[in-house]
């Protein structure tokens, strides 16, 4: 089970005791096992004298809790890194790539994009790049070809959902 | 429908209903490798054609050299035959027969050798392996989502200084400085005002916290909607209406893809953390179905067969609900009742397995630190009394009324979003709604925290140790009762404050959820409905409790409520209210009760829950038959033939079939008198999905039905590969080629793509029966004959339009085939 990796801080028995006579309410935490999780083991030092202990302990509520701090840490860090990567890729696709493509292809691209004025969305140039990358067969161009195909699919989805409101309205 | 010929890239763009669909047509040599990929022969389609052609005497037209090519051509399956176009319906019967073929082949081969036997065992076990993988991945993703939501929700208010990845509760977990009165505070976790300015109380601190709360909420929502827009537009919405449609046989390519899975998971966390009035249960079902789709594509048994794949998706939906609520049995019942279309019994057991594995995985990740599965797990078992059924039924009526109100308003707002200019600004809409939600939610402590925590607090009973305002009863200081047997007490001032705050929160939640559900972000509906019901229920419960305390000498209370006894549990009323509201919106019945009692862990409360669920369903059904998911299906025009709809009108098949009187006659193909050019012209001029094949134009006796897509592919292949086929070649669907004059071009045999057993009804068949046939068999079209002659065709779209017309809805709203 996953519990073997826990450090000792990750288990506790928490006892909440309400105000009693003139003692104020208190919370006690202690690192004990589940069968020892009751008022007598956890509440130390006992604030009330001997005969009152039973009455005091009857009102206390003790719960055994455990967590895995390693899991939490790993999960949050993985999530933040995935989110960060996605944000970077999004910034690259929407801002950086059109600038780069415009510089690389220069005037011919500008003429074509003039005819395509209705399409200001990301991936608007996917058609052209697909048509251009025809016969080169090395890995990098295969990746680019797959990426362009993906962009076309996303563009189609975006048209269906956001523009024409055909699906998922 | 335009058919543009290929560029050198072997990529063809086919425009159909102005939708661009991309499908690759592989070049010739990989066609042979496709032989091993599509080994399936359709049984009622002609598979023995090649044996007759080996004998050259049977080929009496064309040149003999062509017969060798003809044999190769007929031997191999057509590329992409058996796959479907986007936004079309699958052919359930064909998928089922393909699967039984495959199974029969494997079984017969398993007797040959040990290796084949092992392969057959692996094939049988692949279903269970897929379920295991789905459960593991769905549970893991749900755990990640829960932990991340926990942290990011608290990030809006402050940060943990010792370790930034801890939420508020986790940060103060090991602290020794928590006191009884301030049990939430510890010095390690500081609010933003404390961190930035150094103050924690006072007006400036409050304003700074308020401002930062709004900023964080806007930031999360903006990130979420941008990610959805840029990477996966299909990740928005709840997902359940579309999954219902997909499971009934519709194809939406990309809806259950990997990018959709990733973006939906990531943005779901962002959106729930931003404080918007939505839940994560519906999107978790979508996430689980994406996992199901991903794993079923690893096994050819499921990836090649759309019908079998949908069995896996049904089970995956059960796993999704199971991790959302911690209710495996409720998940299976939800999948059975709400989501699935065809649910064979084998799927029941496998769904349960997937749901259990998912629940167990989530439990071992342990997101809530107490081995609980869901945040609002209650542990009390106080009894309820028969006289309390009256307020429970009142809560049921409230739930039904709220459900009706929500469905009508939400559909009206979504329709406005679909048709007016509001739909052109999705990002702005999300930002505005988030801003409004954050601005109104912050001052009220019940809306400031996350909705799950609110529900958890409302469900919980007030022991002596609770410190919330809701439990600020006037305590008798001399009382020495044990903790869980506190009698009814008069309400202190805190309770009265809590009541009007709850009332304001209730109104706010009712209004804002109408505008939130349906935006272009992942949004679920279960948690907000339960919150509305829980708030209403708790208020009613406190009211009844105080009534019982102050008027304990009334007749109704005298029997079961003595002074000094614990009569009324307001937490139970909150649960019943939550069940009523959820039932009123979704119209779930058994699955709702099972989910609620799995959440509470007590069988004692089944009767109140059932009473409220039944009442709310009756009241809501009195105003409209559709739940929220069916209403959204109608709004989008999906071709979903609901099994719950009853068709009681007395129309006949001739009233619905096409062509109607006055319309152009039916476009048919003849058995052996049309040329390739005629067929191509027919395809070009019409946009029907298939054509019936008759003996000849004079005697319209039916031979079979040919699909458009397969005709196109077959003709295209023939033109490319076969030598003698030109525009004037005769196309024939019979076993033997027709008598042709000499020097005529090589005929084209297309019997292979012909469905020789199309479904037919006569023209006097009542539409009740026709609708039943469509529903039970999952048909796409049905031919109408009279005296053996073909009269017309009824498609699923025609049936749906007819049903809409009979129900006085707009028949033109059915959009897809």
XYZ file of N, CA and C in Angstrom, chain B residues 419-549:
393
model
N -27.949 32.028 -30.979
C -28.466 32.704 -32.155
C -28.123 34.181 -32.229
N -27.809 34.829 -31.133
C -27.576 36.277 -31.226
C -26.091 36.589 -31.093
N -25.814 37.858 -30.993
C -24.435 38.303 -30.970
C -23.729 37.920 -29.677
N -24.512 37.512 -28.676
C -23.881 37.119 -27.427
C -22.900 35.989 -27.652
N -23.183 35.144 -28.624
C -22.335 33.998 -28.869
C -20.998 34.334 -29.495
N -20.831 35.575 -29.922
C -19.576 35.925 -30.574
C -18.505 36.331 -29.594
N -18.844 36.458 -28.346
C -17.860 36.909 -27.368
C -17.758 35.906 -26.234
N -17.301 34.691 -26.504
C -17.278 33.703 -25.422
C -16.316 34.055 -24.308
N -15.145 34.560 -24.659
C -14.148 34.860 -23.631
C -14.655 35.991 -22.744
N -15.212 37.009 -23.383
C -15.720 38.141 -22.611
C -16.859 37.711 -21.702
N -17.698 36.808 -22.214
C -18.822 36.344 -21.400
C -18.330 35.635 -20.148
N -17.326 34.772 -20.339
C -16.795 34.050 -19.171
C -16.234 35.031 -18.158
N -15.501 36.028 -18.649
C -14.877 36.979 -17.725
C -15.937 37.783 -16.978
N -16.971 38.192 -17.676
C -18.010 38.999 -17.011
C -18.730 38.176 -15.959
N -19.081 36.944 -16.312
C -19.805 36.118 -15.339
C -18.921 35.813 -14.136
N -17.636 35.554 -14.385
C -16.736 35.300 -13.262
C -16.640 36.526 -12.364
N -16.535 37.695 -12.970
C -16.427 38.912 -12.168
C -17.675 39.110 -11.320
N -18.838 38.922 -11.934
C -20.075 39.093 -11.172
C -20.142 38.076 -10.042
N -19.801 36.826 -10.362
C -19.844 35.789 -9.329
C -18.903 36.120 -8.185
N -17.687 36.541 -8.514
C -16.711 36.807 -7.458
C -17.127 38.013 -6.624
N -17.639 39.041 -7.287
C -17.998 40.255 -6.551
C -19.143 39.989 -5.589
N -20.125 39.214 -6.039
C -21.268 38.993 -5.154
C -20.965 37.895 -4.146
N -20.085 36.969 -4.512
C -19.896 35.823 -3.629
C -19.009 36.133 -2.439
N -18.102 37.058 -2.567
C -17.126 37.227 -1.497
C -17.728 37.686 -0.172
N -18.633 38.661 -0.147
C -19.108 39.136 1.154
C -19.852 38.086 1.967
N -20.546 37.183 1.303
C -21.333 36.190 2.022
C -20.453 34.991 2.334
N -20.256 34.662 3.614
C -19.322 33.566 3.912
C -19.758 32.234 3.354
N -21.046 32.086 3.049
C -21.487 30.805 2.530
C -21.215 30.645 1.055
N -21.063 31.716 0.339
C -20.717 31.589 -1.069
C -19.234 31.812 -1.310
N -18.529 32.333 -0.312
C -17.107 32.597 -0.536
C -16.337 31.299 -0.655
N -16.716 30.330 0.160
C -15.960 29.077 0.119
C -16.472 28.222 -1.035
N -15.766 27.149 -1.293
C -16.156 26.321 -2.429
C -17.467 25.621 -2.131
N -18.197 25.328 -3.188
C -19.545 24.797 -3.028
C -19.536 23.439 -2.338
N -18.493 22.652 -2.584
C -18.447 21.347 -1.928
C -18.335 21.510 -0.412
N -17.520 22.457 0.014
C -17.404 22.668 1.454
C -18.715 23.165 2.038
N -19.412 23.994 1.276
C -20.701 24.492 1.762
C -21.667 23.338 1.960
N -21.730 22.448 0.955
C -22.645 21.317 1.068
C -22.251 20.435 2.244
N -20.953 20.239 2.404
C -20.488 19.410 3.504
C -20.921 19.997 4.850
N -20.794 21.303 4.990
C -21.193 21.915 6.246
C -22.693 21.825 6.448
N -23.453 22.001 5.367
C -24.899 21.957 5.504
C -25.393 20.557 5.836
N -24.694 19.544 5.316
C -25.135 18.186 5.594
C -24.829 17.776 7.030
N -23.844 18.418 7.642
C -23.394 17.922 8.935
C -24.282 18.361 10.060
N -24.398 17.480 11.009
C -25.211 17.788 12.160
C -24.380 18.616 13.135
N -25.072 19.370 13.966
C -24.352 20.203 14.913
C -24.103 19.439 16.196
N -22.859 19.083 16.412
C -22.538 18.508 17.701
C -22.144 19.626 18.638
N -21.623 19.273 19.794
C -21.221 20.318 20.733
C -19.964 21.015 20.275
N -19.289 20.452 19.300
C -17.963 20.947 18.974
C -17.929 21.797 17.724
N -19.049 21.923 17.065
C -19.022 22.685 15.832
C -18.859 24.149 16.148
N -18.105 24.814 15.324
C -17.858 26.221 15.603
C -18.476 27.143 14.576
N -19.211 26.597 13.646
C -19.743 27.483 12.623
C -20.961 28.211 13.157
N -21.320 29.253 12.460
C -22.445 30.067 12.891
C -23.750 29.305 12.847
N -23.785 28.340 11.959
C -25.015 27.588 11.787
C -25.322 26.776 13.036
N -24.323 26.554 13.859
C -24.519 25.732 15.040
C -24.489 26.572 16.296
N -24.764 27.850 16.153
C -24.703 28.723 17.307
C -26.022 28.668 18.060
N -26.259 27.521 18.674
C -27.459 27.383 19.469
C -27.161 27.811 20.892
N -28.238 28.075 21.598
C -28.086 28.452 22.992
C -27.860 27.177 23.786
N -26.676 27.057 24.325
C -26.334 25.826 25.040
C -26.622 25.943 26.509
N -27.065 24.881 27.077
C -27.272 24.827 28.512
C -25.938 24.446 29.160
N -25.325 25.339 29.927
C -23.978 25.044 30.416
C -23.914 23.901 31.420
N -25.046 23.575 32.007
C -25.007 22.491 32.978
C -25.240 21.141 32.350
N -25.383 21.125 31.094
C -25.737 19.876 30.431
C -24.542 18.935 30.427
N -24.805 17.691 30.679
C -23.695 16.745 30.700
C -23.914 15.589 29.737
N -24.682 15.818 28.703
C -24.950 14.733 27.772
C -23.712 14.448 26.932
N -23.582 13.247 26.443
C -22.494 12.990 25.482
C -22.699 13.730 24.167
N -21.674 13.664 23.391
C -21.548 14.590 22.265
C -22.658 14.447 21.240
N -23.065 13.224 20.909
C -23.958 13.081 19.748
C -25.409 12.955 20.167
N -25.740 13.371 21.360
C -27.141 13.263 21.747
C -27.651 14.599 22.256
N -27.273 15.631 21.583
C -27.691 16.969 22.004
C -29.171 17.133 21.679
N -29.967 17.537 22.630
C -31.379 17.737 22.320
C -31.575 19.024 21.532
N -32.782 19.219 21.086
C -33.077 20.436 20.345
C -32.955 21.636 21.263
N -32.335 22.653 20.710
C -32.098 23.837 21.527
C -32.648 25.053 20.808
N -32.893 26.120 21.526
C -33.333 27.323 20.817
C -32.162 27.924 20.039
N -32.532 28.600 18.985
C -31.500 29.147 18.118
C -30.896 30.387 18.731
N -29.589 30.480 18.641
C -28.928 31.696 19.087
C -28.887 32.718 17.964
N -28.283 33.846 18.216
C -28.244 34.894 17.188
C -27.459 34.477 15.955
N -26.458 33.624 16.158
C -25.685 33.178 15.006
C -26.531 32.448 14.004
N -27.486 31.664 14.519
C -28.336 30.896 13.604
C -29.216 31.831 12.780
N -29.714 32.877 13.427
C -30.565 33.798 12.654
C -29.774 34.505 11.579
N -28.527 34.895 11.913
C -27.690 35.508 10.887
C -27.475 34.541 9.744
N -27.182 33.283 10.142
C -26.918 32.278 9.113
C -28.130 32.075 8.222
N -29.314 32.161 8.783
C -30.512 31.927 7.980
C -30.673 32.982 6.896
N -30.501 34.253 7.254
C -30.722 35.201 6.161
C -29.549 35.205 5.187
N -28.344 34.873 5.684
C -27.245 34.754 4.729
C -27.478 33.604 3.763
N -27.994 32.509 4.308
C -28.300 31.373 3.438
C -29.376 31.724 2.430
N -30.358 32.494 2.866
C -31.428 32.862 1.937
C -30.880 33.684 0.780
N -30.006 34.634 1.113
C -29.394 35.432 0.047
C -28.547 34.563 -0.874
N -27.806 33.648 -0.250
C -26.960 32.757 -1.055
C -27.802 31.903 -1.969
N -28.969 31.460 -1.467
C -29.847 30.618 -2.271
C -30.318 31.367 -3.514
N -30.774 32.578 -3.311
C -31.266 33.353 -4.459
C -30.139 33.582 -5.451
N -28.966 33.923 -4.912
C -27.829 34.182 -5.797
C -27.475 32.945 -6.620
N -27.416 31.798 -5.938
C -27.027 30.586 -6.649
C -28.050 30.224 -7.708
N -29.333 30.399 -7.375
C -30.359 30.053 -8.359
C -30.174 30.888 -9.612
N -29.906 32.166 -9.429
C -29.821 33.037 -10.605
C -28.541 32.793 -11.379
N -27.414 32.700 -10.671
C -26.150 32.705 -11.412
C -25.896 31.382 -12.108
N -26.455 30.278 -11.601
C -26.197 28.997 -12.253
C -26.853 28.948 -13.617
N -27.963 29.655 -13.762
C -28.645 29.681 -15.062
C -27.725 30.242 -16.129
N -26.921 31.241 -15.759
C -26.056 31.858 -16.749
C -24.728 31.139 -16.883
N -24.374 30.348 -15.871
C -23.053 29.729 -15.902
C -23.047 28.435 -16.695
N -24.089 27.650 -16.565
C -24.097 26.355 -17.215
C -24.267 26.538 -18.714
N -23.311 26.039 -19.474
C -23.412 26.188 -20.913
C -22.399 27.144 -21.495
N -21.604 27.793 -20.669
C -20.553 28.664 -21.189
C -19.453 27.803 -21.788
N -18.532 28.472 -22.450
C -17.510 27.711 -23.175
C -16.363 27.307 -22.260
N -16.710 26.713 -21.131
C -15.729 26.155 -20.203
C -16.340 24.856 -19.689
N -15.528 23.947 -19.175
C -16.134 22.732 -18.638
C -17.017 23.078 -17.448
N -18.242 22.651 -17.466
C -19.144 23.026 -16.385
C -20.060 21.870 -16.094
N -20.211 21.579 -14.802
C -21.118 20.523 -14.417
C -22.255 21.103 -13.626
N -23.230 20.275 -13.377
C -24.479 20.792 -12.849
C -24.861 20.171 -11.531
N -24.219 19.076 -11.157
C -24.672 18.355 -9.975
C -24.444 19.153 -8.713
N -23.243 19.667 -8.540
C -22.925 20.355 -7.283
C -23.757 21.626 -7.089
N -23.940 22.477 -8.083
C -24.794 23.641 -7.824
C -26.227 23.261 -7.478
N -26.778 22.216 -8.144
C -28.148 21.816 -7.807
C -28.210 21.315 -6.375
N -27.218 20.510 -6.015
C -27.229 20.004 -4.651
C -27.068 21.144 -3.650
N -26.295 22.152 -4.010
C -26.121 23.275 -3.091
C -27.435 24.022 -2.894
N -28.137 24.268 -3.985
C -29.430 24.955 -3.878
C -30.371 24.159 -2.994
N -30.445 22.857 -3.241
C -31.328 22.019 -2.444
C -30.898 21.936 -0.993
N -29.576 21.871 -0.772
C -29.098 21.760 0.598
C -29.407 23.025 1.391
N -29.250 24.175 0.737
C -29.548 25.421 1.445
C -31.018 25.506 1.789
N -31.864 25.193 0.799
C -33.303 25.239 1.064
C -33.671 24.245 2.149
N -33.078 23.047 2.057
C -33.410 22.019 3.020
C -32.973 22.377 4.428
N -31.781 22.941 4.527
C -31.302 23.291 5.861
C -32.171 24.352 6.496
N -32.600 25.329 5.685
C -33.462 26.372 6.235
C -34.770 25.782 6.704
N -35.339 24.890 5.890
C -36.580 24.245 6.304
C -36.346 23.422 7.565
N -35.197 22.744 7.621
C -34.905 21.912 8.779
C -34.777 22.717 10.051
N -34.064 23.844 9.971
C -33.939 24.682 11.157
C -35.293 25.223 11.552
N -36.103 25.570 10.537
C -37.444 26.052 10.848
C -38.263 25.007 11.588
N -38.233 23.785 11.098
C -39.003 22.722 11.748
C -38.460 22.452 13.148
N -37.148 22.516 13.275
C -36.537 22.265 14.583
C -36.983 23.294 15.609
N -36.952 24.552 15.206
C -37.350 25.590 16.140
C -38.834 25.515 16.440
N -39.613 25.159 15.409
C -41.047 24.984 15.611
C -41.296 23.880 16.631
N -40.543 22.794 16.496
C -40.726 21.680 17.422
C -40.287 22.060 18.825
N -39.275 22.899 18.934
C -38.808 23.269 20.257
C -39.774 24.214 20.952
